[in-house]
Amino acid sequence: MGIKTALPRYELYLYTAVLAVALIWAGSWIFEASSENANRKTFKESVKPGWHYFGRKMDAADFEWVMWFTTFRNHILFALIGHVIFAKIFSLVAPKIGINGCKHRSLVFGVYGGLAVLVTMGWTFLALVLSHCIILYSVAIFKSKWMCFAAGLCTLASIKLEPFNSWQEALVTGSFNLQDILFYGGCGFSIMRCMSFALENCEKKEGNYTFSDLVKYNFYLPFFFFGPIMTFDRFHAQANNTQLIRKEREMWNITTKALLHLGGILVVDVFFHYLYILTIPSDMKLVAKLSDWSLAGLAYSNLVYDWVKAAVMFGVINTVAMLDHLDPPQPPKCITMLYVFAETHFDRGINDWLCKYVYDYIGGNHDQIFKELLATICTFAVTTLWLGPCELVYIWSFFNCFGLNFELWVAKFFSLPPLSTIESAMGEAMSRRIRGLFNAANFWAIVLYNVLSLNSLEFAKMVGRRLIFKGFPLSTLSVLLVTYCGVQLVKERERQQALLEDPEPVKPVDGGKEKAE
């Protein structure tokens, strides 16, 4: 089946109507549960006072969101705005003192980033990060990829495993609420960037990159604490580009994206006052009383929220990076648009890093079963270390690794006769419908495998048990039907995008004339 296979328009209208009604229906159940249980004792810690005049409390269960957009919003904005102003002042002053500002802008970014880290976290933290840089740079000059990987993973393990992480954290003096987040975020992303530098240095045919190149790359402030990770080869090429010319309407696009991110923040704030999607899953007694539709809606909405959070957080950082003439990793693909494990990720920077240095490096073109199995095992082993080894991460890694391989096994199986012959004999539209059924089941596998990392293993088991066993056949089939409608709408969007990127050729008609389809 080709991606450009179309379905009748009335059929797509029906899918849209079914999906819209189902989302409204599930949302109404969650809204009712949120309103009726706002004063539960178990909600006191996470449901805080909100819109007093509307009588609405606010779901504040996500510490990371609260940290970014309420408690430490001004501090983060101050640091990012200071970065932009510092770079702008340098670009204005540099020509007057005979310095090529474009040529040295990566140095300016590194100096400001280093000073910001020093002021925020102290000299011991700065020294710790520099020690990681020195270790990995020392290994990088030998130009051995396996040595770079071994050194990098050992360094990463030192901040993820006891007692090494506690010992290093104790070196950082001072005490404030954000310190733990900044410590592990700064060290973790720093080590991944150093590994990228080391691996790219192995690819350099003549000589080595300098230590100053690593420091300038590592201490770029917008990416330092929270990511996303931009591989060294891309950053080095873009940060040292002296031809700084804005594309047509580029500033307009940057402004538009910034406004969209602001709108996303406001929409999430509104939803948190009416739908307690983060707090409800923590109360298993309440969850057990909810309908199957409510559980399905909760699981789906939690993943959508996590995507929105990632898109907004990385979007704010990326806006600053684009002002610096960089092309940062794009926000992750929305969970609504995902129906295959191969495209599932919540951090495109980490995903790009893993694909380039592990997954694609080992798996090649990903059509051989054993090479794919080895590539996915290695990829999720690194991911497990990155996230921090624990029981929940082990379970998450196992199921996502299995899902990625199972997709290949199924694709290989259906490519064999007589199944491939049967599919080729049927129409392309029918093939798209049948594939959509499998994609709908796969979508819920993605939801169940990932919701456990966002909420809890108990909540994921409850959702799976209710939708697959207790809810069979009515709830199971109805949820799959709605999901099938959503998958077909996603496929239609992909079809239209493919037609825009590669329009179908105009077919000749009688008399040599041509007309478009």
Coordinates of C-alpha atoms in Angstrom, one line a residue:
M1 CA 0.0 0.0 0.0
G2 CA 1.4 3.4 -1.0
I3 CA 1.2 6.4 1.4
K4 CA -0.7 8.3 -1.3
T5 CA -3.6 5.8 -1.2
A6 CA -6.9 7.8 -0.7
L7 CA -10.2 7.0 0.9
P8 CA -13.6 8.3 -0.1
R9 CA -14.3 11.8 1.4
Y10 CA -17.6 10.8 3.1
E11 CA -15.7 8.0 4.9
L12 CA -13.2 10.5 6.3
Y13 CA -16.1 12.7 7.4
L14 CA -17.6 9.8 9.3
Y15 CA -14.2 9.1 11.0
T16 CA -13.9 12.7 12.0
A17 CA -17.4 12.7 13.5
V18 CA -16.9 9.5 15.4
L19 CA -13.5 10.7 16.8
A20 CA -14.9 14.1 17.9
V21 CA -17.9 12.6 19.7
A22 CA -15.7 10.0 21.4
L23 CA -13.2 12.7 22.6
I24 CA -16.0 14.9 23.9
W25 CA -17.6 11.9 25.6
A26 CA -14.4 10.8 27.4
G27 CA -13.6 14.4 28.3
S28 CA -17.0 14.8 29.9
W29 CA -16.4 11.8 32.1
I30 CA -13.0 13.1 33.2
F31 CA -14.5 16.6 33.9
E32 CA -17.2 15.1 36.0
A33 CA -14.7 13.0 38.0
S34 CA -12.5 16.1 38.5
S35 CA -15.4 18.3 39.7
E36 CA -17.0 15.8 42.0
N37 CA -13.7 14.8 43.7
A38 CA -11.9 18.1 43.9
N39 CA -12.1 18.1 47.7
R40 CA -10.9 14.5 48.3
K41 CA -8.3 14.1 51.0
T42 CA -5.9 12.4 48.5
F43 CA -6.1 15.5 46.2
K44 CA -4.9 18.0 48.8
E45 CA -1.2 17.7 48.0
S46 CA -1.6 18.1 44.2
V47 CA -4.8 20.1 43.7
K48 CA -4.1 23.7 44.7
P49 CA -6.2 26.9 44.8
G50 CA -6.7 28.2 41.3
W51 CA -9.3 30.5 39.8
H52 CA -11.0 31.8 42.9
Y53 CA -13.7 33.8 41.0
F54 CA -14.7 30.7 38.9
G55 CA -14.5 28.4 41.9
R56 CA -12.0 26.2 40.2
K57 CA -8.9 24.5 41.8
M58 CA -5.8 23.6 39.7
D59 CA -4.1 20.3 39.1
A60 CA -0.5 21.0 40.2
A61 CA 0.8 17.4 40.3
D62 CA 3.5 17.9 37.7
F63 CA 6.5 19.5 39.6
E64 CA 8.3 20.1 36.3
W65 CA 5.5 22.2 34.8
V66 CA 5.1 24.1 38.0
M67 CA 8.8 24.7 38.2
W68 CA 9.0 26.0 34.7
F69 CA 6.0 28.2 34.4
T70 CA 5.3 29.4 38.0
T71 CA 7.9 29.0 40.7
F72 CA 11.1 29.5 38.6
R73 CA 9.6 31.2 35.5
N74 CA 11.2 34.5 36.2
H75 CA 14.6 33.0 36.9
I76 CA 14.6 31.0 33.6
L77 CA 13.3 33.9 31.6
F78 CA 16.0 36.2 33.1
A79 CA 18.8 33.8 32.1
L80 CA 17.5 33.2 28.6
I81 CA 16.8 36.9 28.0
G82 CA 20.2 37.7 29.4
H83 CA 21.7 35.3 26.8
V84 CA 20.0 37.1 24.0
I85 CA 20.9 40.6 25.2
F86 CA 24.5 39.6 25.9
A87 CA 24.9 38.2 22.3
K88 CA 23.2 41.3 20.8
I89 CA 25.5 43.7 22.7
F90 CA 28.5 41.8 21.5
S91 CA 27.3 41.8 17.9
L92 CA 27.0 45.6 18.1
V93 CA 30.2 46.3 20.0
A94 CA 32.5 43.8 18.2
P95 CA 32.8 45.7 14.8
K96 CA 33.7 48.9 16.7
I97 CA 36.7 47.3 18.4
G98 CA 37.9 45.4 15.3
I99 CA 36.5 42.0 16.1
N100 CA 34.6 39.8 13.7
G101 CA 31.5 39.1 15.7
C102 CA 30.2 36.3 13.5
K103 CA 33.5 34.4 13.7
H104 CA 33.6 34.5 17.5
R105 CA 29.9 34.3 18.4
S106 CA 30.3 30.6 19.6
L107 CA 33.0 31.8 22.1
V108 CA 30.6 34.5 23.3
F109 CA 27.8 32.0 23.8
G110 CA 30.3 29.7 25.7
V111 CA 31.5 32.5 28.0
Y112 CA 28.0 33.7 28.9
G113 CA 26.9 30.1 29.5
G114 CA 29.9 29.4 31.7
L115 CA 29.4 32.5 33.8
A116 CA 25.7 31.7 34.1
V117 CA 26.4 28.2 35.3
L118 CA 29.1 29.5 37.7
V119 CA 26.7 32.1 39.2
T120 CA 23.8 29.6 39.5
M121 CA 25.5 26.5 40.7
G122 CA 28.9 27.6 42.1
W123 CA 32.5 26.8 41.2
T124 CA 32.4 23.2 42.4
F125 CA 29.7 22.3 40.0
L126 CA 31.5 24.1 37.2
A127 CA 34.7 22.2 38.1
L128 CA 32.8 18.9 38.1
V129 CA 31.4 19.5 34.6
L130 CA 34.8 20.5 33.3
S131 CA 36.3 17.4 34.8
H132 CA 33.8 15.3 32.7
C133 CA 34.8 17.3 29.7
I134 CA 38.5 16.7 30.3
I135 CA 38.0 13.0 30.8
L136 CA 36.1 12.5 27.6
Y137 CA 38.3 14.9 25.6
S138 CA 41.4 12.9 26.7
V139 CA 39.7 9.7 25.5
A140 CA 38.5 11.4 22.2
I141 CA 42.0 12.2 21.0
F142 CA 42.7 8.4 20.6
K143 CA 39.9 8.3 18.0
S144 CA 38.5 5.0 19.2
K145 CA 34.7 4.9 19.2
W146 CA 34.5 2.0 21.6
M147 CA 36.8 3.8 24.1
C148 CA 34.7 6.9 23.8
F149 CA 31.5 4.9 24.4
A150 CA 33.0 3.1 27.4
A151 CA 34.3 6.3 28.9
G152 CA 31.1 8.2 28.2
L153 CA 28.8 5.5 29.6
C154 CA 31.0 5.1 32.7
T155 CA 30.9 8.8 33.3
L156 CA 27.1 8.8 32.8
A157 CA 26.7 5.9 35.2
S158 CA 28.7 7.9 37.8
I159 CA 25.8 10.4 38.1
K160 CA 23.0 7.8 37.8
L161 CA 24.1 5.1 40.2
E162 CA 24.8 5.0 43.9
P163 CA 27.1 5.8 45.7
F164 CA 28.8 7.8 43.0
N165 CA 26.0 10.2 42.3
S166 CA 25.5 11.1 45.9
W167 CA 29.3 11.7 46.3
Q168 CA 29.3 14.1 43.3
E169 CA 26.2 15.9 44.3
A170 CA 27.6 16.5 47.8
L171 CA 30.5 18.4 46.1
V172 CA 28.0 21.1 45.0
T173 CA 27.6 23.6 47.7
G174 CA 24.5 25.7 48.4
S175 CA 20.9 24.7 48.8
F176 CA 17.9 25.8 46.9
N177 CA 14.8 24.0 45.5
L178 CA 16.0 23.8 41.9
Q179 CA 19.5 22.5 42.7
D180 CA 18.7 18.7 42.3
I181 CA 17.1 19.3 38.9
L182 CA 19.9 21.6 37.6
F183 CA 22.6 19.2 38.9
Y184 CA 21.3 16.1 37.2
G185 CA 20.1 17.9 34.2
G186 CA 23.3 19.8 33.7
C187 CA 25.6 16.8 34.3
G188 CA 23.5 14.4 32.3
F189 CA 23.1 16.6 29.2
S190 CA 26.8 17.7 29.5
I191 CA 28.0 14.1 29.4
M192 CA 25.8 13.2 26.4
R193 CA 27.2 16.3 24.6
C194 CA 30.8 15.3 25.4
M195 CA 30.1 11.8 24.0
S196 CA 28.8 13.4 20.8
F197 CA 32.0 15.5 20.6
A198 CA 34.2 12.5 21.2
L199 CA 32.4 10.3 18.6
E200 CA 32.5 13.1 16.0
N201 CA 36.2 13.6 16.7
C202 CA 36.7 10.0 15.8
E203 CA 35.1 10.8 12.4
K204 CA 37.4 13.7 11.8
K205 CA 40.0 12.6 9.2
E206 CA 42.8 15.0 10.0
G207 CA 43.8 16.2 13.4
N208 CA 41.4 16.7 16.4
Y209 CA 38.9 19.3 17.4
T210 CA 40.2 21.6 20.2
F211 CA 39.2 21.5 23.8
S212 CA 37.8 25.0 23.4
D213 CA 35.4 23.6 20.7
L214 CA 34.1 21.2 23.3
V215 CA 33.7 23.9 26.0
K216 CA 31.9 26.3 23.6
Y217 CA 29.6 23.5 22.5
N218 CA 28.9 22.2 26.0
F219 CA 28.3 25.6 27.7
Y220 CA 25.7 27.0 25.2
L221 CA 23.3 28.1 27.9
P222 CA 19.9 27.4 26.3
F223 CA 20.7 23.7 25.9
F224 CA 22.8 23.3 29.0
F225 CA 20.4 22.3 31.8
F226 CA 17.3 21.1 30.0
G227 CA 18.4 20.2 26.5
P228 CA 17.5 19.4 23.8
I229 CA 20.8 17.8 22.7
M230 CA 22.1 19.0 19.4
T231 CA 24.9 16.7 18.1
F232 CA 28.3 18.3 17.9
D233 CA 28.7 18.2 14.1
R234 CA 25.5 20.2 13.6
F235 CA 26.2 22.7 16.4
H236 CA 29.9 23.3 15.3
A237 CA 28.9 23.9 11.7
Q238 CA 26.0 26.3 12.5
A239 CA 27.7 28.1 15.4
N240 CA 30.8 28.8 13.3
N241 CA 28.9 29.9 10.2
T242 CA 29.9 33.5 9.4
Q243 CA 27.1 34.0 6.8
L244 CA 24.4 35.1 9.1
I245 CA 21.5 35.9 6.8
R246 CA 17.9 35.6 7.8
K247 CA 15.6 33.8 5.4
E248 CA 12.5 35.5 4.1
R249 CA 9.9 35.7 6.8
E250 CA 12.2 33.9 9.3
M251 CA 11.6 36.4 12.1
W252 CA 7.9 36.2 11.4
N253 CA 8.0 32.4 11.8
I254 CA 10.0 32.7 15.0
T255 CA 7.6 35.2 16.4
T256 CA 4.6 33.0 15.4
K257 CA 6.1 29.9 17.0
A258 CA 6.8 31.9 20.2
L259 CA 3.2 33.0 20.3
L260 CA 2.0 29.4 19.7
H261 CA 4.1 28.3 22.7
L262 CA 2.5 31.0 24.8
G263 CA -0.9 29.9 23.6
G264 CA 0.0 26.3 24.5
I265 CA 0.9 27.4 28.1
L266 CA -2.4 29.1 28.5
V267 CA -4.4 26.2 27.1
V268 CA -2.7 23.8 29.5
D269 CA -3.4 26.2 32.4
V270 CA -7.1 26.2 31.4
F271 CA -7.2 22.4 31.2
F272 CA -5.5 22.0 34.6
H273 CA -8.4 23.9 36.1
Y274 CA -11.1 21.6 34.7
L275 CA -9.5 18.2 34.0
Y276 CA -7.3 16.8 36.8
I277 CA -5.7 14.3 34.5
L278 CA -2.4 14.1 36.5
T279 CA -3.9 13.8 40.0
I280 CA -6.7 11.3 39.3
P281 CA -4.4 8.4 38.3
S282 CA -2.5 8.7 41.7
D283 CA -5.7 7.7 43.5
M284 CA -6.3 4.1 42.6
K285 CA -9.5 3.9 44.7
L286 CA -11.0 6.6 42.6
V287 CA -9.6 5.1 39.4
A288 CA -11.3 1.8 40.1
K289 CA -14.7 3.5 40.2
L290 CA -14.3 5.3 36.8
S291 CA -15.8 4.0 33.6
D292 CA -13.7 2.3 30.9
W293 CA -14.0 5.4 28.7
S294 CA -12.7 7.6 31.5
L295 CA -9.6 5.3 31.9
A296 CA -8.9 5.3 28.2
G297 CA -9.3 9.1 28.1
L298 CA -7.0 9.5 31.1
A299 CA -4.3 7.3 29.6
Y300 CA -4.4 9.1 26.3
S301 CA -4.6 12.6 27.8
N302 CA -1.6 12.0 30.0
L303 CA 0.5 11.1 26.9
V304 CA -0.8 14.1 25.0
Y305 CA 0.0 16.4 28.0
D306 CA 3.5 15.0 28.1
W307 CA 3.9 15.8 24.5
V308 CA 2.6 19.3 24.9
K309 CA 4.9 19.9 27.9
A310 CA 7.9 18.7 25.8
A311 CA 6.8 20.8 22.8
V312 CA 6.4 23.9 24.9
M313 CA 9.6 23.5 27.0
F314 CA 11.8 22.7 24.0
G315 CA 9.9 25.2 21.9
V316 CA 10.8 28.1 24.3
I317 CA 14.5 27.0 24.3
N318 CA 14.5 26.5 20.5
T319 CA 13.1 30.0 20.0
V320 CA 16.2 31.4 21.7
A321 CA 18.4 29.1 19.6
M322 CA 16.8 30.2 16.4
L323 CA 17.5 33.8 17.3
D324 CA 21.1 32.7 17.5
H325 CA 20.9 31.4 13.9
L326 CA 20.8 27.8 14.9
D327 CA 18.6 25.1 13.7
P328 CA 17.8 23.1 16.9
P329 CA 16.1 19.7 17.1
Q330 CA 12.3 20.0 16.5
P331 CA 9.7 19.2 19.1
P332 CA 8.7 15.6 19.4
K333 CA 5.9 14.1 17.2
C334 CA 2.5 14.3 18.9
I335 CA 1.3 11.0 20.4
T336 CA -1.9 11.4 18.4
M337 CA 0.1 11.1 15.2
L338 CA 1.9 7.9 16.3
Y339 CA 0.8 4.4 15.5
V340 CA 4.3 2.8 15.1
F341 CA 7.0 2.3 17.7
A342 CA 9.7 3.4 15.3
E343 CA 8.5 7.0 15.5
T344 CA 7.8 7.1 19.2
H345 CA 9.9 9.5 21.3
F346 CA 9.3 12.4 23.7
D347 CA 12.7 14.1 23.2
R348 CA 13.8 14.5 19.6
G349 CA 17.3 15.6 20.6
I350 CA 17.9 12.4 22.6
N351 CA 16.2 10.4 19.9
D352 CA 18.5 11.9 17.2
W353 CA 21.5 11.2 19.4
L354 CA 20.6 7.6 20.0
C355 CA 19.7 7.0 16.3
K356 CA 22.9 8.4 15.0
Y357 CA 25.4 6.8 17.4
V358 CA 23.7 3.6 18.4
Y359 CA 20.5 2.5 16.6
D360 CA 21.4 3.3 13.0
Y361 CA 25.1 2.6 13.6
I362 CA 24.3 -1.0 14.6
G363 CA 21.0 -1.6 12.8
G364 CA 22.0 -0.3 9.4
N365 CA 18.9 -0.3 7.2
H366 CA 16.8 -2.0 9.9
D367 CA 15.6 -4.9 7.7
Q368 CA 17.5 -7.7 9.3
I369 CA 15.9 -9.3 12.3
F370 CA 19.0 -10.1 14.4
K371 CA 20.8 -6.8 13.7
E372 CA 17.6 -4.9 14.6
L373 CA 17.3 -6.9 17.8
L374 CA 20.9 -6.1 18.7
A375 CA 20.4 -2.4 17.8
T376 CA 17.2 -2.0 19.9
I377 CA 18.7 -3.8 22.9
C378 CA 21.8 -1.5 22.8
T379 CA 19.7 1.6 22.3
F380 CA 17.4 0.9 25.2
A381 CA 20.3 -0.1 27.4
V382 CA 21.8 3.3 26.9
T383 CA 18.3 4.9 27.3
T384 CA 17.9 3.0 30.6
L385 CA 21.1 4.4 31.9
W386 CA 20.2 7.9 30.7
L387 CA 16.8 7.8 32.5
G388 CA 18.3 6.2 35.6
P389 CA 18.1 2.4 36.2
C390 CA 15.1 1.3 38.3
E391 CA 12.3 -1.2 38.1
L392 CA 9.9 1.1 36.3
V393 CA 12.5 2.1 33.7
Y394 CA 13.5 -1.6 33.1
I395 CA 9.8 -2.5 32.4
W396 CA 9.4 0.5 30.1
S397 CA 12.6 -0.3 28.2
F398 CA 11.7 -4.0 27.8
F399 CA 8.2 -3.4 26.4
N400 CA 9.2 -0.6 24.1
C401 CA 12.2 -2.7 22.8
F402 CA 9.8 -5.6 22.3
G403 CA 7.3 -3.4 20.5
L404 CA 9.9 -2.0 18.1
N405 CA 11.1 -5.5 17.2
F406 CA 7.6 -7.0 17.0
E407 CA 6.7 -4.4 14.3
L408 CA 9.6 -5.7 12.2
W409 CA 8.6 -9.4 12.8
V410 CA 5.0 -8.7 11.8
A411 CA 6.1 -6.7 8.7
K412 CA 8.4 -9.6 7.7
F413 CA 5.6 -12.1 8.3
F414 CA 3.1 -10.3 6.1
S415 CA 5.6 -9.8 3.4
L416 CA 5.7 -13.5 2.8
P417 CA 3.3 -15.4 0.5
P418 CA 0.4 -16.0 0.5
L419 CA -0.3 -13.0 2.7
S420 CA 1.6 -10.6 0.4
T421 CA -0.2 -12.1 -2.6
I422 CA -3.6 -11.6 -0.9
E423 CA -2.8 -8.0 -0.1
S424 CA -1.6 -7.2 -3.7
A425 CA -4.8 -8.7 -5.0
M426 CA -7.1 -6.4 -3.0
G427 CA -7.5 -2.7 -3.7
E428 CA -5.1 -0.2 -2.1
A429 CA -8.0 1.4 -0.2
M430 CA -8.9 -1.9 1.4
S431 CA -5.3 -2.5 2.2
R432 CA -5.1 0.8 4.0
R433 CA -8.2 0.0 6.0
I434 CA -6.8 -3.4 7.1
R435 CA -3.5 -1.9 8.0
G436 CA -5.4 0.7 10.0
L437 CA -6.9 -2.0 12.2
F438 CA -3.4 -3.3 13.1
N439 CA -2.2 0.3 13.6
A440 CA -5.1 1.0 16.0
A441 CA -4.1 -2.0 18.2
N442 CA -0.4 -0.9 18.0
F443 CA -1.4 2.6 19.1
W444 CA -2.8 1.3 22.4
A445 CA 0.3 -0.8 22.9
I446 CA 2.3 2.4 22.6
V447 CA -0.1 4.2 25.1
L448 CA 0.0 1.3 27.7
Y449 CA 3.8 0.8 27.4
N450 CA 4.5 4.6 27.9
V451 CA 1.8 5.6 30.4
L452 CA 3.5 3.5 33.1
S453 CA 6.5 5.8 32.9
L454 CA 4.3 8.9 33.3
N455 CA 2.0 7.7 36.1
S456 CA 2.6 4.4 37.7
L457 CA 2.7 0.7 37.0
E458 CA -0.5 0.1 38.9
F459 CA -2.4 2.6 36.8
A460 CA -1.1 1.1 33.5
K461 CA -2.1 -2.4 34.7
M462 CA -5.5 -1.1 35.6
V463 CA -6.1 0.5 32.2
G464 CA -4.8 -2.6 30.4
R465 CA -7.0 -5.0 32.5
R466 CA -10.1 -2.9 32.1
L467 CA -9.8 -2.3 28.4
I468 CA -8.5 -5.7 27.3
F469 CA -10.2 -8.2 29.7
K470 CA -13.0 -6.8 31.9
G471 CA -14.2 -4.4 29.2
F472 CA -14.3 -7.1 26.4
P473 CA -16.0 -7.0 24.0
L474 CA -17.9 -3.7 24.3
S475 CA -15.3 -1.4 25.7
T476 CA -12.4 -3.1 23.9
L477 CA -14.0 -3.0 20.4
S478 CA -15.5 0.5 20.8
V479 CA -12.1 2.0 21.9
L480 CA -10.4 0.2 19.0
L481 CA -13.0 1.5 16.6
V482 CA -12.5 5.1 17.7
T483 CA -8.7 4.6 17.5
Y484 CA -9.1 3.2 14.0
C485 CA -10.9 6.4 13.0
G486 CA -8.1 8.5 14.4
V487 CA -5.4 6.4 12.7
Q488 CA -7.1 6.8 9.3
L489 CA -7.3 10.6 9.8
V490 CA -3.6 10.6 10.6
K491 CA -2.9 8.6 7.5
E492 CA -4.9 11.0 5.5
R493 CA -2.8 13.9 6.8
E494 CA 0.3 12.0 5.9
R495 CA -1.1 11.4 2.4
Q496 CA -1.7 15.1 1.9
Q497 CA 1.7 15.9 3.1
A498 CA 3.3 13.4 0.8
L499 CA 1.3 14.9 -2.2
L500 CA 2.7 18.4 -1.3
E501 CA 6.2 17.1 -1.1
D502 CA 6.0 14.9 -4.2
P503 CA 3.0 15.7 -6.4
E504 CA 1.7 12.9 -8.6
P505 CA 2.7 13.3 -12.3
V506 CA 0.1 14.6 -14.7
K507 CA -1.3 11.7 -16.9
P508 CA -1.5 12.1 -20.7
V509 CA -4.9 11.9 -22.3
D510 CA -6.2 11.6 -25.9
G511 CA -4.5 13.8 -28.5
G512 CA -1.4 14.3 -26.4
K513 CA -3.2 16.7 -24.0
E514 CA -2.7 16.4 -20.3
K515 CA -4.9 17.0 -17.4
A516 CA -4.4 16.7 -13.7
E517 CA -6.2 14.1 -11.6

